Amino acid sequence: MGKIIFIDVDGTLLDYSNNLPKSAVTAIRTARKNGHKVYICTGRSEGEVYDYIWDIGLDGMIGGNGSCVKDGNTVVLDQHISADVERRVVDWLHERGLEFYLESNSGLYGSENFETVGEPVIQEYSARKGKANASMMTMRDGFPEMLFGENLYRDDINKISFILKSYEDHEASKKAFPELKAGTWGGAGETALFGDLGVKDIFKSYAIDCLLKHLGADKADTIAFGDAKIDIDMLQYCNIGAAMGSGGEECKAAADYVTDDVDKDGLFNAFMHFELI
């Protein structure tokens, strides 16, 4: 067996404008022809992995930061928030007046006012990530297939993200739902824009371990690529961890190797460096 490659999506495979470098497509397709396996390992749910990503050619995916693992069409791991807990979270968010969206393998489901309330938040997030014309971005640009205001009580949810009015909303979510894993994203420390709630004790590294056992593969053959703090456990778990030059400083410090920026052929150049292509 060749190498087993794990690639984060946002900021690693794609830039934060959702642009997919042609060189990254070439790198992945060539690596697979050379006998290596390539999986995306992302915070996105399967419903957020659109056709243009699958069309690259992939062996499978790890989604929801580790809650879902697929090898081809085979489901290796799929852990959801229970329907009872999901309902309580939705009711709690409504009571606090917090707009949110639900992430599942079937798609993304936004709360009644998420599209309008979330637009300036998504613009701020995009600006922080260096997106050109961030102030013109609409919710449909960021989430083209999200449904709004329907099917909010569900039994197939991996993660729930909500817009923070203040950092206290995140702290309150931890107290209200100790059975879930609470986090934030969209900024550093208390400048975060979103809180999120997901399955507890699930990490990218845990999901990779499950996939390796399924494949009968050796961790010595693994290489991971990421750009953010959430990727650090994956980079440290795999035999080789590579960070994008455009990534966060903590991620780069934790990596074995730092390649070029995502939009400067960073993935392709790293594949060349590691003789995958």
GROMACS .gro file of N, CA and C in nm, residues 44-165:
model
  366
   44ARG      N    1  -1.629   2.016   0.781
   44ARG     CA    2  -1.753   2.013   0.705
   44ARG      C    3  -1.824   1.879   0.720
   45SER      N    4  -1.956   1.884   0.717
   45SER     CA    5  -2.033   1.761   0.706
   45SER      C    6  -2.034   1.718   0.561
   46GLU      N    7  -2.079   1.597   0.535
   46GLU     CA    8  -2.084   1.550   0.397
   46GLU      C    9  -2.174   1.637   0.311
   47GLY      N   10  -2.278   1.692   0.370
   47GLY     CA   11  -2.368   1.779   0.295
   47GLY      C   12  -2.303   1.908   0.249
   48GLU      N   13  -2.188   1.941   0.306
   48GLU     CA   14  -2.114   2.062   0.270
   48GLU      C   15  -1.999   2.033   0.174
   49VAL      N   16  -1.981   1.907   0.139
   49VAL     CA   17  -1.876   1.870   0.044
   49VAL      C   18  -1.943   1.861  -0.093
   50TYR      N   19  -1.929   1.966  -0.169
   50TYR     CA   20  -2.002   1.979  -0.295
   50TYR      C   21  -1.935   1.900  -0.407
   51ASP      N   22  -2.007   1.885  -0.517
   51ASP     CA   23  -1.962   1.798  -0.626
   51ASP      C   24  -1.825   1.835  -0.680
   52TYR      N   25  -1.794   1.964  -0.684
   52TYR     CA   26  -1.666   2.002  -0.742
   52TYR      C   27  -1.547   1.952  -0.659
   53ILE      N   28  -1.573   1.923  -0.530
   53ILE     CA   29  -1.468   1.863  -0.448
   53ILE      C   30  -1.458   1.714  -0.475
   54TRP      N   31  -1.574   1.646  -0.477
   54TRP     CA   32  -1.573   1.502  -0.507
   54TRP      C   33  -1.517   1.475  -0.646
   55ASP      N   34  -1.541   1.568  -0.739
   55ASP     CA   35  -1.497   1.547  -0.877
   55ASP      C   36  -1.345   1.545  -0.892
   56ILE      N   37  -1.273   1.591  -0.791
   56ILE     CA   38  -1.127   1.582  -0.794
   56ILE      C   39  -1.086   1.435  -0.806
   57GLY      N   40  -1.162   1.350  -0.733
   57GLY     CA   41  -1.125   1.210  -0.718
   57GLY      C   42  -1.068   1.189  -0.581
   58LEU      N   43  -1.144   1.126  -0.492
   58LEU     CA   44  -1.104   1.103  -0.353
   58LEU      C   45  -1.138   0.961  -0.314
   59ASP      N   46  -1.067   0.908  -0.216
   59ASP     CA   47  -1.095   0.774  -0.167
   59ASP      C   48  -1.201   0.774  -0.058
   60GLY      N   49  -1.231   0.891  -0.003
   60GLY     CA   50  -1.332   0.899   0.101
   60GLY      C   51  -1.315   1.027   0.180
   61MET      N   52  -1.378   1.032   0.297
   61MET     CA   53  -1.373   1.154   0.376
   61MET      C   54  -1.389   1.128   0.524
   62ILE      N   55  -1.335   1.219   0.602
   62ILE     CA   56  -1.365   1.232   0.744
   62ILE      C   57  -1.432   1.368   0.759
   63GLY      N   58  -1.553   1.370   0.813
   63GLY     CA   59  -1.629   1.494   0.825
   63GLY      C   60  -1.666   1.525   0.969
   64GLY      N   61  -1.718   1.646   0.989
   64GLY     CA   62  -1.761   1.687   1.122
   64GLY      C   63  -1.650   1.684   1.224
   65ASN      N   64  -1.526   1.713   1.178
   65ASN     CA   65  -1.407   1.708   1.265
   65ASN      C   66  -1.388   1.572   1.331
   66GLY      N   67  -1.439   1.467   1.264
   66GLY     CA   68  -1.415   1.332   1.313
   66GLY      C   69  -1.539   1.252   1.347
   67SER      N   70  -1.657   1.311   1.334
   67SER     CA   71  -1.779   1.239   1.371
   67SER      C   72  -1.825   1.142   1.263
   68CYS      N   73  -1.777   1.163   1.140
   68CYS     CA   74  -1.819   1.078   1.029
   68CYS      C   75  -1.696   1.034   0.950
   69VAL      N   76  -1.689   0.903   0.917
   69VAL     CA   77  -1.578   0.849   0.838
   69VAL      C   78  -1.636   0.762   0.727
   70LYS      N   79  -1.595   0.790   0.603
   70LYS     CA   80  -1.637   0.708   0.489
   70LYS      C   81  -1.516   0.667   0.407
   71ASP      N   82  -1.510   0.538   0.376
   71ASP     CA   83  -1.410   0.486   0.283
   71ASP      C   84  -1.484   0.448   0.156
   72GLY      N   85  -1.472   0.529   0.052
   72GLY     CA   86  -1.558   0.511  -0.064
   72GLY      C   87  -1.703   0.530  -0.021
   73ASN      N   88  -1.787   0.432  -0.048
   73ASN     CA   89  -1.927   0.439  -0.006
   73ASN      C   90  -1.953   0.366   0.126
   74THR      N   91  -1.847   0.313   0.186
   74THR     CA   92  -1.860   0.239   0.311
   74THR      C   93  -1.853   0.334   0.430
   75VAL      N   94  -1.956   0.333   0.514
   75VAL     CA   95  -1.957   0.416   0.635
   75VAL      C   96  -1.881   0.341   0.744
   76VAL      N   97  -1.771   0.397   0.787
   76VAL     CA   98  -1.686   0.338   0.890
   76VAL      C   99  -1.728   0.386   1.028
   77LEU      N  100  -1.766   0.514   1.037
   77LEU     CA  101  -1.805   0.575   1.164
   77LEU      C  102  -1.906   0.685   1.135
   78ASP      N  103  -2.013   0.689   1.213
   78ASP     CA  104  -2.112   0.795   1.194
   78ASP      C  105  -2.180   0.820   1.328
   79GLN      N  106  -2.137   0.926   1.396
   79GLN     CA  107  -2.190   0.956   1.528
   79GLN      C  108  -2.266   1.087   1.523
   80HIS      N  109  -2.386   1.086   1.578
   80HIS     CA  110  -2.475   1.201   1.575
   80HIS      C  111  -2.507   1.249   1.716
   81ILE      N  112  -2.550   1.373   1.724
   81ILE     CA  113  -2.614   1.421   1.846
   81ILE      C  114  -2.751   1.354   1.854
   82SER      N  115  -2.787   1.301   1.969
   82SER     CA  116  -2.916   1.231   1.980
   82SER      C  117  -3.030   1.327   1.951
   83ALA      N  118  -3.142   1.272   1.903
   83ALA     CA  119  -3.257   1.355   1.866
   83ALA      C  120  -3.308   1.436   1.985
   84ASP      N  121  -3.307   1.375   2.104
   84ASP     CA  122  -3.355   1.445   2.223
   84ASP      C  123  -3.266   1.564   2.258
   85VAL      N  124  -3.133   1.541   2.255
   85VAL     CA  125  -3.040   1.650   2.287
   85VAL      C  126  -3.046   1.757   2.179
   86GLU      N  127  -3.055   1.716   2.053
   86GLU     CA  128  -3.062   1.812   1.942
   86GLU      C  129  -3.183   1.904   1.960
   87ARG      N  130  -3.297   1.847   1.996
   87ARG     CA  131  -3.418   1.927   2.016
   87ARG      C  132  -3.397   2.027   2.130
   88ARG      N  133  -3.333   1.982   2.238
   88ARG     CA  134  -3.309   2.073   2.350
   88ARG      C  135  -3.215   2.187   2.311
   89VAL      N  136  -3.114   2.156   2.229
   89VAL     CA  137  -3.023   2.262   2.184
   89VAL      C  138  -3.097   2.363   2.098
   90VAL      N  139  -3.177   2.315   2.004
   90VAL     CA  140  -3.254   2.405   1.916
   90VAL      C  141  -3.346   2.494   1.999
   91ASP      N  142  -3.416   2.437   2.096
   91ASP     CA  143  -3.506   2.516   2.180
   91ASP      C  144  -3.427   2.618   2.262
   92TRP      N  145  -3.312   2.578   2.314
   92TRP     CA  146  -3.227   2.667   2.394
   92TRP      C  147  -3.179   2.784   2.310
   93LEU      N  148  -3.136   2.758   2.188
   93LEU     CA  149  -3.089   2.864   2.100
   93LEU      C  150  -3.203   2.960   2.065
   94HIS      N  151  -3.321   2.906   2.039
   94HIS     CA  152  -3.436   2.992   2.013
   94HIS      C  153  -3.467   3.080   2.135
   95GLU      N  154  -3.463   3.021   2.253
   95GLU     CA  155  -3.494   3.096   2.375
   95GLU      C  156  -3.395   3.210   2.397
   96ARG      N  157  -3.269   3.192   2.361
   96ARG     CA  158  -3.166   3.294   2.378
   96ARG      C  159  -3.161   3.391   2.260
   97GLY      N  160  -3.242   3.365   2.157
   97GLY     CA  161  -3.242   3.453   2.041
   97GLY      C  162  -3.117   3.442   1.957
   98LEU      N  163  -3.058   3.321   1.953
   98LEU     CA  164  -2.935   3.299   1.878
   98LEU      C  165  -2.965   3.227   1.747
   99GLU      N  166  -2.918   3.283   1.637
   99GLU     CA  167  -2.937   3.218   1.507
   99GLU      C  168  -2.830   3.112   1.488
  100PHE      N  169  -2.865   3.004   1.415
  100PHE     CA  170  -2.778   2.887   1.411
  100PHE      C  171  -2.799   2.809   1.282
  101TYR      N  172  -2.710   2.713   1.258
  101TYR     CA  173  -2.735   2.617   1.152
  101TYR      C  174  -2.692   2.479   1.195
  102LEU      N  175  -2.763   2.379   1.144
  102LEU     CA  176  -2.741   2.239   1.175
  102LEU      C  177  -2.661   2.174   1.063
  103GLU      N  178  -2.564   2.092   1.099
  103GLU     CA  179  -2.480   2.025   1.000
  103GLU      C  180  -2.506   1.875   1.003
  104SER      N  181  -2.539   1.819   0.887
  104SER     CA  182  -2.559   1.676   0.877
  104SER      C  183  -2.507   1.627   0.743
  105ASN      N  184  -2.500   1.496   0.727
  105ASN     CA  185  -2.455   1.440   0.600
  105ASN      C  186  -2.555   1.469   0.488
  106SER      N  187  -2.681   1.494   0.524
  106SER     CA  188  -2.783   1.519   0.422
  106SER      C  189  -2.787   1.664   0.376
  107GLY      N  190  -2.727   1.754   0.453
  107GLY     CA  191  -2.729   1.895   0.415
  107GLY      C  192  -2.712   1.988   0.534
  108LEU      N  193  -2.731   2.117   0.509
  108LEU     CA  194  -2.720   2.220   0.611
  108LEU      C  195  -2.857   2.286   0.629
  109TYR      N  196  -2.894   2.311   0.755
  109TYR     CA  197  -3.027   2.362   0.786
  109TYR      C  198  -3.014   2.484   0.878
  110GLY      N  199  -3.045   2.602   0.823
  110GLY     CA  200  -3.032   2.725   0.898
  110GLY      C  201  -3.158   2.761   0.971
  111SER      N  202  -3.143   2.833   1.084
  111SER     CA  203  -3.259   2.881   1.159
  111SER      C  204  -3.331   2.990   1.079
  112GLU      N  205  -3.445   3.029   1.130
  112GLU     CA  206  -3.537   3.114   1.054
  112GLU      C  207  -3.472   3.243   1.005
  113ASN      N  208  -3.388   3.305   1.086
  113ASN     CA  209  -3.329   3.434   1.050
  113ASN      C  210  -3.177   3.427   1.027
  114PHE      N  211  -3.127   3.306   1.013
  114PHE     CA  212  -2.981   3.292   0.999
  114PHE      C  213  -2.929   3.361   0.873
  115GLU      N  214  -3.004   3.356   0.764
  115GLU     CA  215  -2.956   3.413   0.639
  115GLU      C  216  -2.933   3.563   0.651
  116THR      N  217  -3.024   3.634   0.715
  116THR     CA  218  -3.011   3.780   0.726
  116THR      C  219  -2.919   3.821   0.841
  117VAL      N  220  -2.937   3.761   0.958
  117VAL     CA  221  -2.854   3.797   1.073
  117VAL      C  222  -2.709   3.754   1.050
  118GLY      N  223  -2.691   3.642   0.979
  118GLY     CA  224  -2.558   3.588   0.961
  118GLY      C  225  -2.476   3.655   0.853
  119GLU      N  226  -2.540   3.732   0.765
  119GLU     CA  227  -2.464   3.788   0.652
  119GLU      C  228  -2.347   3.876   0.696
  120PRO      N  229  -2.365   3.975   0.786
  120PRO     CA  230  -2.249   4.055   0.828
  120PRO      C  231  -2.145   3.973   0.904
  121VAL      N  232  -2.189   3.867   0.969
  121VAL     CA  233  -2.094   3.782   1.043
  121VAL      C  234  -2.007   3.704   0.945
  122ILE      N  235  -2.068   3.651   0.840
  122ILE     CA  236  -1.993   3.581   0.737
  122ILE      C  237  -1.898   3.676   0.665
  123GLN      N  238  -1.941   3.801   0.645
  123GLN     CA  239  -1.854   3.900   0.583
  123GLN      C  240  -1.732   3.929   0.671
  124GLU      N  241  -1.755   3.939   0.802
  124GLU     CA  242  -1.644   3.961   0.895
  124GLU      C  243  -1.548   3.842   0.896
  125TYR      N  244  -1.604   3.722   0.898
  125TYR     CA  245  -1.522   3.600   0.894
  125TYR      C  246  -1.438   3.597   0.767
  126SER      N  247  -1.499   3.629   0.654
  126SER     CA  248  -1.429   3.627   0.526
  126SER      C  249  -1.319   3.733   0.522
  127ALA      N  250  -1.346   3.850   0.579
  127ALA     CA  251  -1.246   3.956   0.583
  127ALA      C  252  -1.125   3.913   0.665
  128ARG      N  253  -1.150   3.847   0.777
  128ARG     CA  254  -1.040   3.800   0.862
  128ARG      C  255  -0.953   3.697   0.790
  129LYS      N  256  -1.014   3.623   0.698
  129LYS     CA  257  -0.941   3.521   0.622
  129LYS      C  258  -0.882   3.577   0.493
  130GLY      N  259  -0.892   3.710   0.474
  130GLY     CA  260  -0.828   3.773   0.360
  130GLY      C  261  -0.904   3.763   0.230
  131LYS      N  262  -1.033   3.734   0.235
  131LYS     CA  263  -1.112   3.721   0.112
  131LYS      C  264  -1.132   3.857   0.048
  132ALA      N  265  -1.106   3.866  -0.081
  132ALA     CA  266  -1.131   3.989  -0.156
  132ALA      C  267  -1.281   4.015  -0.161
  133ASN      N  268  -1.319   4.143  -0.153
  133ASN     CA  269  -1.460   4.183  -0.160
  133ASN      C  270  -1.545   4.114  -0.054
  134ALA      N  271  -1.488   4.094   0.063
  134ALA     CA  272  -1.562   4.026   0.171
  134ALA      C  273  -1.690   4.100   0.205
  135SER      N  274  -1.689   4.232   0.194
  135SER     CA  275  -1.807   4.310   0.231
  135SER      C  276  -1.924   4.288   0.136
  136MET      N  277  -1.899   4.226   0.022
  136MET     CA  278  -2.006   4.198  -0.075
  136MET      C  279  -2.059   4.056  -0.063
  137MET      N  280  -2.000   3.977   0.025
  137MET     CA  281  -2.037   3.837   0.033
  137MET      C  282  -2.177   3.819   0.091
  138THR      N  283  -2.253   3.729   0.033
  138THR     CA  284  -2.385   3.696   0.085
  138THR      C  285  -2.382   3.558   0.149
  139MET      N  286  -2.486   3.527   0.223
  139MET     CA  287  -2.494   3.396   0.285
  139MET      C  288  -2.496   3.285   0.180
  140ARG      N  289  -2.558   3.313   0.066
  140ARG     CA  290  -2.565   3.213  -0.040
  140ARG      C  291  -2.428   3.187  -0.102
  141ASP      N  292  -2.338   3.286  -0.095
  141ASP     CA  293  -2.202   3.263  -0.143
  141ASP      C  294  -2.131   3.162  -0.053
  142GLY      N  295  -2.152   3.175   0.077
  142GLY     CA  296  -2.085   3.086   0.170
  142GLY      C  297  -2.152   2.951   0.185
  143PHE      N  298  -2.285   2.950   0.178
  143PHE     CA  299  -2.362   2.828   0.198
  143PHE      C  300  -2.466   2.814   0.087
  144PRO      N  301  -2.424   2.780  -0.033
  144PRO     CA  302  -2.516   2.784  -0.149
  144PRO      C  303  -2.635   2.690  -0.140
  145GLU      N  304  -2.624   2.581  -0.065
  145GLU     CA  305  -2.733   2.483  -0.064
  145GLU      C  306  -2.803   2.473   0.072
  146MET      N  307  -2.778   2.569   0.160
  146MET     CA  308  -2.841   2.565   0.292
  146MET      C  309  -2.991   2.591   0.281
  147LEU      N  310  -3.070   2.516   0.358
  147LEU     CA  311  -3.213   2.539   0.370
  147LEU      C  312  -3.239   2.619   0.497
  148PHE      N  313  -3.335   2.708   0.494
  148PHE     CA  314  -3.359   2.796   0.608
  148PHE      C  315  -3.499   2.776   0.666
  149GLY      N  316  -3.506   2.765   0.799
  149GLY     CA  317  -3.633   2.767   0.870
  149GLY      C  318  -3.717   2.642   0.857
  150GLU      N  319  -3.657   2.530   0.821
  150GLU     CA  320  -3.737   2.408   0.809
  150GLU      C  321  -3.657   2.288   0.859
  151ASN      N  322  -3.730   2.187   0.906
  151ASN     CA  323  -3.668   2.061   0.950
  151ASN      C  324  -3.559   2.084   1.055
  152LEU      N  325  -3.591   2.164   1.157
  152LEU     CA  326  -3.490   2.196   1.258
  152LEU      C  327  -3.483   2.095   1.372
  153TYR      N  328  -3.583   2.010   1.385
  153TYR     CA  329  -3.575   1.899   1.480
  153TYR      C  330  -3.536   1.774   1.401
  154ARG      N  331  -3.412   1.724   1.424
  154ARG     CA  332  -3.360   1.618   1.340
  154ARG      C  333  -3.283   1.515   1.423
  155ASP      N  334  -3.263   1.398   1.364
  155ASP     CA  335  -3.189   1.292   1.434
  155ASP      C  336  -3.060   1.254   1.361
  156ASP      N  337  -3.016   1.341   1.267
  156ASP     CA  338  -2.898   1.309   1.188
  156ASP      C  339  -2.791   1.419   1.194
  157ILE      N  340  -2.787   1.492   1.304
  157ILE     CA  341  -2.701   1.610   1.314
  157ILE      C  342  -2.566   1.575   1.379
  158ASN      N  343  -2.459   1.617   1.311
  158ASN     CA  344  -2.323   1.598   1.364
  158ASN      C  345  -2.280   1.715   1.451
  159LYS      N  346  -2.320   1.834   1.412
  159LYS     CA  347  -2.272   1.954   1.481
  159LYS      C  348  -2.370   2.069   1.460
  160ILE      N  349  -2.375   2.161   1.558
  160ILE     CA  350  -2.461   2.279   1.551
  160ILE      C  351  -2.374   2.402   1.574
  161SER      N  352  -2.372   2.494   1.480
  161SER     CA  353  -2.299   2.620   1.495
  161SER      C  354  -2.397   2.734   1.516
  162PHE      N  355  -2.362   2.830   1.602
  162PHE     CA  356  -2.453   2.941   1.629
  162PHE      C  357  -2.375   3.071   1.640
  163ILE      N  358  -2.440   3.180   1.600
  163ILE     CA  359  -2.378   3.312   1.602
  163ILE      C  360  -2.373   3.362   1.746
  164LEU      N  361  -2.256   3.403   1.789
  164LEU     CA  362  -2.238   3.453   1.924
  164LEU      C  363  -2.277   3.600   1.933
  165LYS      N  364  -2.366   3.632   2.025
  165LYS     CA  365  -2.388   3.773   2.058
  165LYS      C  366  -2.277   3.823   2.149
   0.00000   0.00000   0.00000
